[in-house]
Short mmCIF file of C-alpha atoms and ligand atoms in Angstrom, two decimals:
data_model
loop_
_atom_site.label_atom_id
_atom_site.label_comp_id
_atom_site.label_asym_id
_atom_site.label_seq_id
_atom_site.Cartn_x
_atom_site.Cartn_y
_atom_site.Cartn_z
CA MET W 1 69.56 -87.20 -29.60
CA ASP W 2 69.46 -84.40 -27.09
CA TYR W 3 65.76 -84.35 -26.44
CA ASN W 4 64.92 -85.36 -22.91
CA PHE W 5 61.63 -87.28 -22.94
CA GLN W 6 59.53 -86.60 -19.88
CA PHE W 7 56.56 -88.92 -20.00
CA ASN W 8 55.66 -88.17 -16.38
CA VAL W 9 53.77 -85.11 -17.55
CA VAL W 10 51.68 -87.28 -19.83
CA TRP W 11 50.89 -89.90 -17.21
CA ARG W 12 49.73 -87.20 -14.81
CA ASN W 13 47.11 -86.17 -17.36
CA PHE W 14 46.42 -89.63 -18.69
CA ASP W 15 42.83 -89.60 -17.45
CA ALA W 16 42.09 -86.67 -19.75
CA LEU W 17 43.54 -88.58 -22.68
CA LEU W 18 41.44 -91.61 -21.81
CA GLU W 19 38.38 -89.40 -21.78
CA GLY W 20 39.40 -88.11 -25.19
CA ALA W 21 39.81 -91.65 -26.49
CA TRP W 22 36.39 -92.58 -25.13
CA LEU W 23 34.82 -89.60 -26.91
CA THR W 24 36.66 -90.53 -30.11
CA LEU W 25 35.27 -94.04 -29.92
CA GLN W 26 31.76 -92.75 -29.27
CA LEU W 27 31.94 -90.27 -32.16
CA GLY W 28 33.30 -92.95 -34.50
CA VAL W 29 30.69 -95.56 -33.57
CA PHE W 30 27.82 -93.09 -33.77
CA ALA W 31 28.87 -91.59 -37.11
CA PHE W 32 29.50 -95.02 -38.57
CA THR W 33 26.22 -96.52 -37.36
CA CYS W 34 24.10 -93.60 -38.51
CA GLY W 35 26.19 -93.36 -41.68
CA CYS W 36 25.39 -97.01 -42.40
CA LEU W 37 21.67 -96.30 -42.10
CA ILE W 38 21.95 -93.31 -44.43
CA GLY W 39 24.11 -95.35 -46.78
CA LEU W 40 21.61 -98.21 -46.76
CA VAL W 41 18.73 -95.91 -47.63
CA GLY W 42 20.87 -94.12 -50.23
CA ALA W 43 22.03 -97.34 -51.87
CA ALA W 44 18.49 -98.77 -51.81
CA CYS W 45 17.25 -95.60 -53.51
CA LEU W 46 19.93 -95.87 -56.20
CA SER W 47 18.71 -99.40 -56.96
CA PHE W 48 14.96 -99.07 -56.57
CA ALA W 49 13.74 -95.47 -56.40
CA PRO W 50 12.37 -93.42 -59.31
CA ARG W 51 14.76 -91.26 -61.28
CA PRO W 52 14.34 -87.89 -59.47
CA VAL W 53 15.13 -89.55 -56.14
CA ARG W 54 18.18 -91.24 -57.64
CA TRP W 55 19.38 -87.84 -58.89
CA LEU W 56 19.00 -86.35 -55.42
CA VAL W 57 21.03 -89.16 -53.89
CA HIS W 58 23.71 -88.80 -56.55
CA ALA W 59 23.86 -85.05 -55.93
CA PHE W 60 24.24 -85.61 -52.18
CA VAL W 61 27.03 -88.15 -52.70
CA ILE W 62 28.88 -86.00 -55.23
CA PHE W 63 28.59 -82.89 -53.09
CA ILE W 64 29.84 -84.58 -49.92
CA THR W 65 32.58 -86.75 -51.37
CA ASN W 66 34.03 -83.90 -53.41
CA THR W 67 34.45 -81.44 -50.57
CA PRO W 68 36.78 -81.84 -47.57
CA ALA W 69 35.18 -83.02 -44.33
CA LEU W 70 36.91 -80.12 -42.59
CA ILE W 71 35.11 -77.58 -44.77
CA GLN W 72 31.77 -79.32 -44.18
CA ILE W 73 32.23 -79.16 -40.43
CA TYR W 74 33.42 -75.52 -40.62
CA PHE W 75 30.28 -74.76 -42.57
CA LEU W 76 28.08 -76.36 -39.89
CA TYR W 77 29.93 -74.63 -37.06
CA PHE W 78 30.69 -71.20 -38.49
CA GLY W 79 28.32 -70.99 -41.44
CA LEU W 80 24.97 -72.11 -40.05
CA PRO W 81 24.86 -69.54 -37.22
CA GLU W 82 24.60 -66.93 -40.01
CA PHE W 83 21.26 -68.55 -40.79
CA GLY W 84 20.27 -68.63 -37.15
CA ILE W 85 21.10 -72.30 -36.63
CA ARG W 86 23.50 -72.75 -33.74
CA TRP W 87 24.76 -76.20 -32.82
CA SER W 88 27.40 -77.12 -30.25
CA ASN W 89 30.83 -78.04 -31.58
CA GLU W 90 30.24 -81.70 -30.70
CA ALA W 91 26.89 -81.73 -32.50
CA CYS W 92 28.53 -80.21 -35.58
CA VAL W 93 31.22 -82.87 -35.67
CA LEU W 94 28.67 -85.60 -35.09
CA ILE W 95 26.33 -84.39 -37.83
CA GLY W 96 29.15 -83.55 -40.23
CA LEU W 97 30.83 -86.92 -39.78
CA THR W 98 27.53 -88.76 -40.07
CA LEU W 99 26.62 -87.07 -43.35
CA ASN W 100 30.12 -87.64 -44.63
CA ALA W 101 30.06 -91.31 -43.69
CA GLY W 102 26.55 -91.61 -45.14
CA ALA W 103 27.72 -90.40 -48.55
CA TYR W 104 30.75 -92.69 -48.72
CA LEU W 105 28.75 -95.62 -47.36
CA THR W 106 26.06 -95.06 -50.00
CA MET W 107 28.67 -95.84 -52.62
CA ILE W 108 30.26 -98.69 -50.63
CA LEU W 109 26.87 -100.32 -49.98
CA ARG W 110 25.80 -99.76 -53.58
CA ALA W 111 28.37 -102.34 -54.60
CA GLY W 112 26.58 -104.76 -52.29
CA PHE W 113 23.18 -104.01 -53.83
CA LEU W 114 24.59 -104.54 -57.31
CA SER W 115 26.17 -107.88 -56.48
CA VAL W 116 23.22 -109.48 -54.71
CA ARG W 117 21.93 -112.53 -56.57
CA GLN W 118 18.87 -111.46 -58.54
CA THR W 119 17.54 -115.01 -58.33
CA GLU W 120 17.34 -114.81 -54.54
CA MET W 121 15.49 -111.51 -54.79
CA GLU W 122 13.04 -113.13 -57.22
CA ALA W 123 12.55 -116.11 -54.92
CA GLY W 124 11.80 -113.72 -52.06
CA GLU W 125 9.42 -111.77 -54.26
CA THR W 126 7.41 -114.84 -55.27
CA MET W 127 7.23 -115.81 -51.59
CA GLY W 128 5.40 -112.56 -50.93
CA MET W 129 8.25 -110.64 -49.33
CA SER W 130 7.97 -106.86 -49.70
CA LEU W 131 10.91 -104.85 -51.00
CA PRO W 132 11.96 -103.68 -47.50
CA GLN W 133 11.77 -107.29 -46.33
CA ARG W 134 13.92 -108.47 -49.22
CA ILE W 135 16.45 -105.74 -48.45
CA ARG W 136 16.43 -106.65 -44.78
CA TYR W 137 16.66 -110.41 -45.14
CA ILE W 138 18.49 -110.91 -48.44
CA VAL W 139 20.50 -107.80 -49.34
CA VAL W 140 21.75 -106.76 -45.91
CA PRO W 141 23.19 -110.16 -44.92
CA HIS W 142 24.71 -110.42 -48.39
CA ILE W 143 26.31 -106.98 -48.03
CA ALA W 144 27.50 -107.71 -44.52
CA LYS W 145 29.15 -110.86 -45.75
CA SER W 146 30.51 -109.81 -49.10
CA ILE W 147 31.84 -106.35 -48.29
CA TYR W 148 32.46 -106.67 -44.60
CA PRO W 149 36.22 -105.95 -44.93
CA ALA W 150 35.50 -102.72 -46.84
CA LEU W 151 33.02 -101.66 -44.16
CA ALA W 152 35.44 -102.46 -41.35
CA ASN W 153 38.20 -100.48 -43.08
CA PHE W 154 35.90 -97.54 -43.50
CA PHE W 155 35.01 -97.64 -39.82
CA ILE W 156 38.71 -97.36 -38.97
CA VAL W 157 39.04 -94.42 -41.36
CA ILE W 158 36.23 -92.58 -39.58
CA LEU W 159 37.51 -93.52 -36.15
CA VAL W 160 41.02 -92.28 -36.79
CA MET W 161 40.84 -89.63 -39.50
CA GLY W 162 37.25 -88.49 -39.29
CA THR W 163 36.90 -87.84 -35.59
CA SER W 164 40.23 -85.96 -35.28
CA VAL W 165 38.77 -83.20 -37.47
CA GLY W 166 36.77 -82.28 -34.36
CA ALA W 167 39.94 -80.87 -32.80
CA VAL W 168 39.85 -77.81 -35.06
CA ILE W 169 36.56 -76.63 -33.60
CA GLY W 170 37.54 -77.48 -30.07
CA VAL W 171 35.98 -80.88 -29.52
CA ASP W 172 37.92 -82.69 -26.81
CA GLU W 173 38.31 -86.01 -28.54
CA LEU W 174 41.68 -87.73 -28.43
CA THR W 175 43.52 -85.38 -30.80
CA GLY W 176 41.80 -82.35 -29.30
CA GLN W 177 42.80 -83.37 -25.79
CA ALA W 178 46.40 -83.91 -26.88
CA ILE W 179 46.50 -80.42 -28.38
CA ASN W 180 44.90 -78.87 -25.29
CA LEU W 181 47.29 -80.55 -22.88
CA SER W 182 50.49 -80.06 -24.83
CA THR W 183 49.75 -76.38 -25.33
CA VAL W 184 49.92 -76.00 -21.56
CA ASN W 185 53.37 -77.49 -21.03
CA TYR W 186 54.87 -77.80 -24.50
CA ARG W 187 55.46 -81.57 -24.22
CA TRP W 188 54.21 -82.07 -27.78
CA LEU W 189 56.42 -85.00 -28.62
CA GLU W 190 55.53 -86.96 -25.50
CA TYR W 191 51.82 -86.33 -25.88
CA PHE W 192 51.68 -87.18 -29.53
CA THR W 193 53.80 -90.30 -29.11
CA ILE W 194 51.40 -91.59 -26.48
CA VAL W 195 48.34 -90.46 -28.42
CA ALA W 196 49.60 -92.21 -31.55
CA LEU W 197 49.95 -95.40 -29.53
CA MET W 198 46.47 -94.88 -28.11
CA TYR W 199 45.05 -94.62 -31.63
CA VAL W 200 46.78 -97.86 -32.50
CA VAL W 201 45.28 -99.55 -29.45
CA LEU W 202 41.86 -98.09 -30.28
CA THR W 203 41.97 -99.40 -33.85
CA PHE W 204 43.22 -102.72 -32.57
CA ILE W 205 40.29 -103.04 -30.19
CA ALA W 206 37.88 -101.88 -32.89
CA SER W 207 39.26 -104.40 -35.39
CA ILE W 208 38.88 -107.28 -32.97
CA GLY W 209 35.40 -106.12 -32.06
CA LEU W 210 34.42 -105.89 -35.73
CA ALA W 211 35.89 -109.30 -36.54
CA LEU W 212 34.01 -110.91 -33.67
CA LEU W 213 30.80 -109.12 -34.64
CA GLY W 214 31.22 -110.26 -38.24
CA ARG W 215 31.83 -113.84 -37.23
CA TRP W 216 28.98 -113.92 -34.77
CA ALA W 217 26.33 -112.00 -36.68
CA PHE W 218 27.15 -112.56 -40.35
CA ARG W 219 29.24 -115.73 -40.58
CA VAL W 220 32.11 -113.66 -42.00
CA LYS W 221 35.33 -115.59 -41.69
CA ALA W 222 37.35 -112.40 -41.38
CA ARG W 223 40.97 -112.50 -40.39
CA ILE W 224 41.87 -109.93 -37.81
CA PHE W 225 45.26 -109.16 -39.35
CA MET V 1 -14.19 -124.78 -63.49
CA PRO V 2 -10.42 -125.40 -63.84
CA HIS V 3 -8.24 -124.51 -60.87
CA LEU V 4 -5.80 -122.74 -63.14
CA ALA V 5 -6.62 -121.51 -66.62
CA VAL V 6 -3.95 -120.04 -68.87
CA ASN V 7 -5.51 -118.37 -71.89
CA ASP V 8 -3.38 -117.38 -74.86
CA ILE V 9 -0.67 -115.62 -72.84
CA HIS V 10 2.13 -113.64 -74.43
CA ALA V 11 5.37 -112.56 -72.80
CA ASN V 12 8.64 -111.03 -73.87
CA TYR V 13 12.08 -110.18 -72.54
CA GLY V 14 12.64 -106.67 -73.79
CA ALA V 15 12.30 -106.78 -77.56
CA LEU V 16 12.44 -110.58 -77.68
CA ALA V 17 8.98 -112.15 -77.81
CA VAL V 18 9.19 -115.46 -75.96
CA LEU V 19 5.61 -116.66 -75.52
CA HIS V 20 3.31 -116.33 -78.53
CA GLY V 21 0.00 -117.40 -77.05
CA ILE V 22 0.18 -120.25 -74.56
CA GLY V 23 -3.04 -121.85 -73.33
CA PHE V 24 -3.92 -124.83 -71.13
CA GLU V 25 -5.97 -125.69 -68.08
CA VAL V 26 -5.17 -127.46 -64.85
CA ASP V 27 -8.00 -128.95 -62.83
CA ARG V 28 -8.04 -129.05 -59.07
CA GLY V 29 -5.75 -131.82 -57.80
CA GLU V 30 -4.41 -132.47 -61.27
CA VAL V 31 -0.76 -132.70 -62.29
CA VAL V 32 -0.06 -131.16 -65.68
CA SER V 33 3.38 -131.20 -67.27
CA LEU V 34 5.00 -128.81 -69.70
CA VAL V 35 7.55 -130.48 -71.93
CA GLY V 36 9.51 -129.30 -74.92
CA PRO V 37 12.98 -128.42 -76.14
CA SER V 38 15.23 -126.13 -74.18
CA GLY V 39 14.41 -122.49 -74.86
CA SER V 40 10.81 -123.21 -75.81
CA GLY V 41 9.54 -120.96 -72.99
CA LYS V 42 8.55 -123.45 -70.28
CA SER V 43 10.30 -121.57 -67.47
CA THR V 44 8.88 -118.33 -68.77
CA VAL V 45 5.33 -119.69 -68.45
CA LEU V 46 5.93 -120.48 -64.77
CA ARG V 47 7.61 -117.12 -64.20
CA ALA V 48 4.71 -115.33 -65.84
CA LEU V 49 2.21 -117.13 -63.60
CA VAL V 50 3.89 -115.82 -60.44
CA GLY V 51 4.33 -112.33 -61.86
CA LEU V 52 8.10 -112.37 -62.42
CA THR V 53 7.81 -111.97 -66.17
CA LEU V 54 5.17 -109.57 -67.39
CA VAL V 55 2.22 -111.08 -69.19
CA THR V 56 1.68 -108.79 -72.19
CA GLY V 57 -1.37 -110.49 -73.60
CA GLY V 58 -3.99 -113.11 -72.78
CA SER V 59 -5.14 -113.93 -69.28
CA VAL V 60 -4.58 -116.19 -66.31
CA GLU V 61 -7.45 -117.31 -64.10
CA VAL V 62 -7.31 -119.01 -60.75
CA ASP V 63 -10.65 -120.53 -59.73
CA GLY V 64 -12.27 -118.46 -62.44
CA THR V 65 -10.90 -115.17 -61.18
CA ARG V 66 -8.70 -113.32 -63.61
CA ILE V 67 -5.34 -112.17 -62.21
CA ASP V 68 -4.58 -108.57 -63.05
CA TYR V 69 -0.79 -108.64 -63.16
CA ALA V 70 -0.68 -104.84 -63.30
CA ALA V 71 -2.21 -104.63 -59.81
CA PRO V 72 0.28 -105.34 -57.00
CA ARG V 73 -2.47 -106.56 -54.71
CA ALA V 74 -3.72 -109.08 -57.25
CA VAL V 75 -0.18 -110.32 -57.86
CA LYS V 76 0.28 -110.74 -54.12
CA ALA V 77 -2.96 -112.69 -53.92
CA ALA V 78 -1.83 -114.91 -56.81
CA ARG V 79 1.49 -115.56 -55.08
CA ASP V 80 -0.42 -116.51 -51.96
CA ARG V 81 -1.98 -119.39 -53.86
CA MET V 82 0.87 -120.40 -56.16
CA ALA V 83 4.41 -121.29 -55.12
CA ILE V 84 7.27 -121.84 -57.53
CA VAL V 85 10.33 -124.05 -57.18
CA PHE V 86 13.11 -122.85 -59.47
CA GLN V 87 15.41 -124.86 -61.66
CA GLN V 88 18.39 -123.33 -59.86
CA TYR V 89 16.82 -123.68 -56.36
CA ASN V 90 17.52 -120.01 -55.55
CA LEU V 91 17.89 -120.67 -51.83
CA PHE V 92 18.85 -117.77 -49.60
CA GLN V 93 22.60 -118.30 -49.31
CA ASN V 94 22.95 -116.36 -46.09
CA MET V 95 20.48 -118.44 -44.10
CA ASN V 96 20.57 -121.99 -42.93
CA VAL V 97 18.13 -124.57 -44.26
CA LEU V 98 15.60 -124.19 -41.46
CA ARG V 99 15.56 -120.41 -41.80
CA ASN V 100 15.15 -120.68 -45.56
CA VAL V 101 11.98 -122.67 -44.95
CA THR V 102 10.60 -120.60 -42.07
CA LEU V 103 11.40 -117.07 -43.30
CA ALA V 104 8.34 -116.35 -45.42
CA PRO V 105 5.77 -118.06 -43.16
CA THR V 106 7.01 -116.05 -40.16
CA LYS V 107 7.79 -112.72 -41.83
CA VAL V 108 5.20 -112.61 -44.59
CA LYS V 109 2.34 -114.53 -43.01
CA GLY V 110 3.22 -113.43 -39.49
CA ARG V 111 2.87 -116.90 -38.02
CA LYS V 112 4.47 -118.04 -34.76
CA ARG V 113 8.04 -119.15 -35.08
CA ALA V 114 7.80 -122.29 -32.92
CA GLU V 115 4.78 -123.56 -34.81
CA VAL V 116 6.35 -122.80 -38.20
CA GLU V 117 9.60 -124.48 -37.21
CA ALA V 118 7.81 -127.66 -36.18
CA GLU V 119 6.04 -127.69 -39.55
CA ALA V 120 9.27 -126.93 -41.36
CA MET V 121 10.96 -129.93 -39.75
CA GLU V 122 8.07 -132.12 -40.94
CA LEU V 123 8.48 -130.78 -44.46
CA LEU V 124 12.24 -131.30 -44.35
CA LYS V 125 11.57 -134.87 -43.25
CA LEU V 126 9.24 -135.27 -46.21
CA VAL V 127 12.10 -134.38 -48.57
CA GLY V 128 14.71 -136.22 -46.51
CA MET V 129 16.61 -133.15 -45.39
CA GLU V 130 15.80 -132.90 -41.69
CA HIS V 131 19.38 -133.88 -40.77
CA LYS V 132 20.66 -130.78 -42.59
CA ALA V 133 18.34 -128.24 -40.97
CA GLN V 134 21.28 -126.26 -39.60
CA ALA V 135 23.43 -126.45 -42.75
CA TYR V 136 23.91 -123.54 -45.14
CA PRO V 137 23.07 -123.89 -48.85
CA ASP V 138 26.73 -123.72 -49.90
CA GLU V 139 27.36 -126.81 -47.81
CA LEU V 140 24.77 -128.86 -49.74
CA SER V 141 24.78 -130.65 -53.08
CA GLY V 142 22.49 -129.43 -55.86
CA GLY V 143 20.02 -132.23 -55.19
CA GLN V 144 19.92 -131.43 -51.50
CA GLN V 145 19.38 -127.75 -52.21
CA GLN V 146 16.54 -128.60 -54.56
CA ARG V 147 14.82 -130.67 -51.91
CA VAL V 148 15.12 -127.79 -49.45
CA ALA V 149 13.64 -125.49 -52.10
CA ILE V 150 10.63 -127.82 -52.40
CA ALA V 151 10.16 -127.79 -48.63
CA ARG V 152 10.45 -124.00 -48.65
CA ALA V 153 7.72 -123.70 -51.28
CA LEU V 154 5.44 -126.11 -49.40
CA ALA V 155 5.89 -124.14 -46.16
CA LEU V 156 3.79 -121.41 -47.76
CA LYS V 157 0.90 -123.88 -48.06
CA PRO V 158 0.22 -123.12 -51.71
CA GLU V 159 -2.80 -124.52 -53.53
CA ILE V 160 -0.90 -124.72 -56.78
CA LEU V 161 2.74 -125.78 -56.93
CA LEU V 162 4.88 -124.85 -59.92
CA LEU V 163 7.95 -127.05 -60.31
CA ASP V 164 10.66 -126.11 -62.82
CA GLU V 165 12.86 -129.11 -63.68
CA VAL V 166 13.14 -130.04 -60.03
CA THR V 167 14.47 -133.53 -60.64
CA SER V 168 17.22 -132.63 -63.07
CA ALA V 169 19.74 -132.04 -60.27
CA LEU V 170 18.78 -135.04 -58.17
CA ASP V 171 20.74 -138.25 -57.74
CA PRO V 172 18.86 -141.19 -59.27
CA GLU V 173 18.01 -142.80 -55.93
CA LEU V 174 16.55 -139.51 -54.70
CA VAL V 175 14.34 -138.98 -57.71
CA ASN V 176 12.00 -141.60 -56.30
CA GLU V 177 11.83 -139.89 -52.94
CA VAL V 178 10.80 -136.64 -54.55
CA LEU V 179 8.43 -138.48 -56.84
CA ASP V 180 6.81 -140.06 -53.79
CA ALA V 181 6.56 -136.67 -52.18
CA ILE V 182 4.93 -135.22 -55.26
CA ARG V 183 2.54 -138.17 -55.52
CA ARG V 184 1.59 -137.69 -51.88
CA LEU V 185 0.98 -134.00 -52.51
CA ALA V 186 -1.21 -134.82 -55.48
CA GLY V 187 -3.13 -137.25 -53.28
CA GLU V 188 -3.69 -134.45 -50.79
CA GLY V 189 -5.28 -132.38 -53.52
CA MET V 190 -2.34 -130.22 -54.50
CA THR V 191 -2.62 -128.91 -58.01
CA MET V 192 0.71 -129.05 -59.79
CA LEU V 193 2.25 -127.66 -62.93
CA LEU V 194 5.46 -129.45 -63.71
CA VAL V 195 8.28 -128.72 -66.13
CA SER V 196 10.49 -131.73 -66.62
CA HIS V 197 12.77 -133.51 -69.04
CA GLU V 198 12.30 -136.80 -67.18
CA MET V 199 9.76 -138.30 -69.52
CA SER V 200 9.08 -141.48 -67.52
CA PHE V 201 8.43 -139.33 -64.47
CA VAL V 202 6.14 -137.06 -66.45
CA ARG V 203 4.26 -140.01 -67.90
CA GLU V 204 3.78 -141.50 -64.45
CA VAL V 205 2.56 -138.49 -62.52
CA SER V 206 0.77 -136.32 -65.05
CA SER V 207 -2.77 -136.57 -66.21
CA LYS V 208 -2.04 -134.16 -69.04
CA VAL V 209 1.06 -133.20 -70.99
CA VAL V 210 1.49 -129.93 -72.86
CA PHE V 211 4.14 -130.03 -75.56
CA MET V 212 5.64 -126.60 -76.27
CA ASP V 213 7.99 -125.40 -78.94
CA ALA V 214 9.25 -121.88 -79.69
CA GLY V 215 6.77 -120.20 -77.38
CA ARG V 216 3.70 -122.05 -78.65
CA VAL V 217 1.70 -125.06 -77.56
CA VAL V 218 2.13 -127.61 -80.32
CA GLU V 219 -0.12 -130.24 -78.83
CA ALA V 220 -1.59 -131.29 -75.52
CA GLY V 221 -3.30 -134.38 -74.18
CA PRO V 222 -2.98 -137.43 -71.92
CA PRO V 223 0.66 -138.59 -71.57
CA ASP V 224 0.16 -141.89 -73.38
CA ALA V 225 -1.32 -140.18 -76.40
CA ILE V 226 1.33 -137.47 -76.51
CA PHE V 227 4.28 -139.77 -75.96
CA ASP V 228 3.20 -142.80 -77.96
CA ALA V 229 1.27 -141.22 -80.79
CA PRO V 230 2.15 -137.57 -81.17
CA SER V 231 0.27 -136.03 -84.05
CA SER V 232 2.75 -133.30 -84.93
CA GLU V 233 6.03 -133.73 -86.74
CA ARG V 234 7.75 -131.49 -84.19
CA ALA V 235 6.64 -133.60 -81.21
CA ARG V 236 7.48 -136.89 -82.97
CA ASP V 237 10.94 -135.53 -83.67
CA PHE V 238 11.45 -134.32 -80.06
CA PHE V 239 10.17 -137.47 -78.36
CA GLY V 240 12.11 -139.58 -80.82
CA LYS V 241 15.23 -138.01 -79.39
CA VAL V 242 14.42 -137.86 -75.68
CA LEU V 243 12.65 -141.22 -75.40
CA ARG V 244 15.41 -143.00 -77.40
N1 ADP Y 301 16.12 -113.12 -68.59
C1 ADP Y 301 16.05 -113.33 -69.91
N2 ADP Y 301 16.40 -112.34 -70.76
C2 ADP Y 301 16.32 -112.53 -72.10
N3 ADP Y 301 15.93 -113.66 -72.69
C3 ADP Y 301 15.58 -114.69 -71.88
C4 ADP Y 301 15.62 -114.58 -70.46
N4 ADP Y 301 15.23 -115.75 -69.93
C5 ADP Y 301 14.94 -116.56 -70.97
N5 ADP Y 301 15.15 -115.92 -72.14
C6 ADP Y 301 14.89 -116.50 -73.50
O1 ADP Y 301 13.55 -116.85 -73.53
C7 ADP Y 301 13.38 -118.05 -74.24
C8 ADP Y 301 12.61 -119.04 -73.39
O2 ADP Y 301 13.37 -119.36 -72.25
P1 ADP Y 301 12.87 -120.33 -71.12
O3 ADP Y 301 11.51 -119.95 -70.73
O4 ADP Y 301 13.91 -120.33 -70.06
O5 ADP Y 301 12.85 -121.73 -71.86
P2 ADP Y 301 12.83 -123.21 -71.27
O6 ADP Y 301 12.56 -123.13 -69.82
O7 ADP Y 301 11.78 -123.91 -72.05
O8 ADP Y 301 14.18 -123.79 -71.54
C9 ADP Y 301 14.76 -118.53 -74.63
O9 ADP Y 301 14.96 -118.16 -75.98
C10 ADP Y 301 15.66 -117.77 -73.72
O10 ADP Y 301 16.89 -117.53 -74.35
MG1 MG Y 302 13.77 -123.73 -68.23
#
């Protein structure tokens, strides 16, 4: 191979990449957390709300999951200004990713609502627990425990695939930073090799964090690998 | 005035009519038992009383006040006074024993955690489960889970306790413990409605036995009369089998 790797260039700008990675992590955690809340409300509606509300939730899920995240974020960034709504590129990615995650998580969490033991819900009901209380104390721990691996996987999907969409509208997350920097000195291969490794490290840290959280908060005996 | 009066109630699961007019009364501090073949609707009666199965006809009165099962507030008030222990325990699988017992008193009644926990430990002692306070339901035997379920129901300080075949999962030596606990509760003035297949237990603790079959009350009366001299063919046949 003739290519002469020059990683020095990358190390000189490593701080910028670290900043990008930090932003990626923040975007991922925010979108996932808010997405979980949306998903929880959505899934609860699908189980307990009257029909018109269920239709609305279904429409939201179908609309979001059947269009590319890229298009949704383009719409927020380039489309909304036509209607006088102007958000920063970071806000657009954040909102787009959150809505996207919310739709997918509605369906993921729905599985949890459907598999909760009806008998436990009845016991809670006869003990005077309100529906929100039953969701909080019976359904949520059940979901956390029974579909924790699916949730953790989805977090990784958002962290790696979701956030990198930000690069196309100039958000300086990890992929964005790599593009910015390599455009300056054409060391694409070096930058993207290092960035790929950084994504691996990021997912690794996130996986361990999620496994520990699951074990500590929800008694999930998750294996890290 | 009876503590609990059940007047000609009807209930159904979808198109299937399950209760065709059930009536009986339970006085304050009295233990009344529902007995009858499997599928006769005993569990459904208890479920109807706590508003889990819709009462489609007849009425239920507590202390002379009719419960309007269509009104959420009335149902809530009824559940405040009646607690049910299920045949299948129905413990919260994702909480340890102590939390199972303290959840409703703290979250529903808004009582202080420390105070509720102290009470919960007393109740767990009463059912012989205090050593498992930190265990999770899936680490317990059926009998142990059932005893926790009884403690959980008592933690709500109900006036009327509904027990659905609570001894059927217990080991023989533990049946007596629970029986003692129930006797003690009766002594303290707890009104109880009991569903059980343990006829000697029923005979010992109940002041009245209601024999049900196919969603109807066939006969009712003091245990000795019902067990030893049933007047109906159906009851004679049933007790002939279960009493050997
Ligand atoms: N959730 C349900 N859906 C439909 N039918 C039910 C349900 N629960 C009970 N049943 C039916 O109702 C009848 C009475 O049941 P149940 O009250 O459990 O009787 P028991 O407790 O005396 O054994 C039975 O025929 C049973 O099959
Ligand atoms: Mg039954």
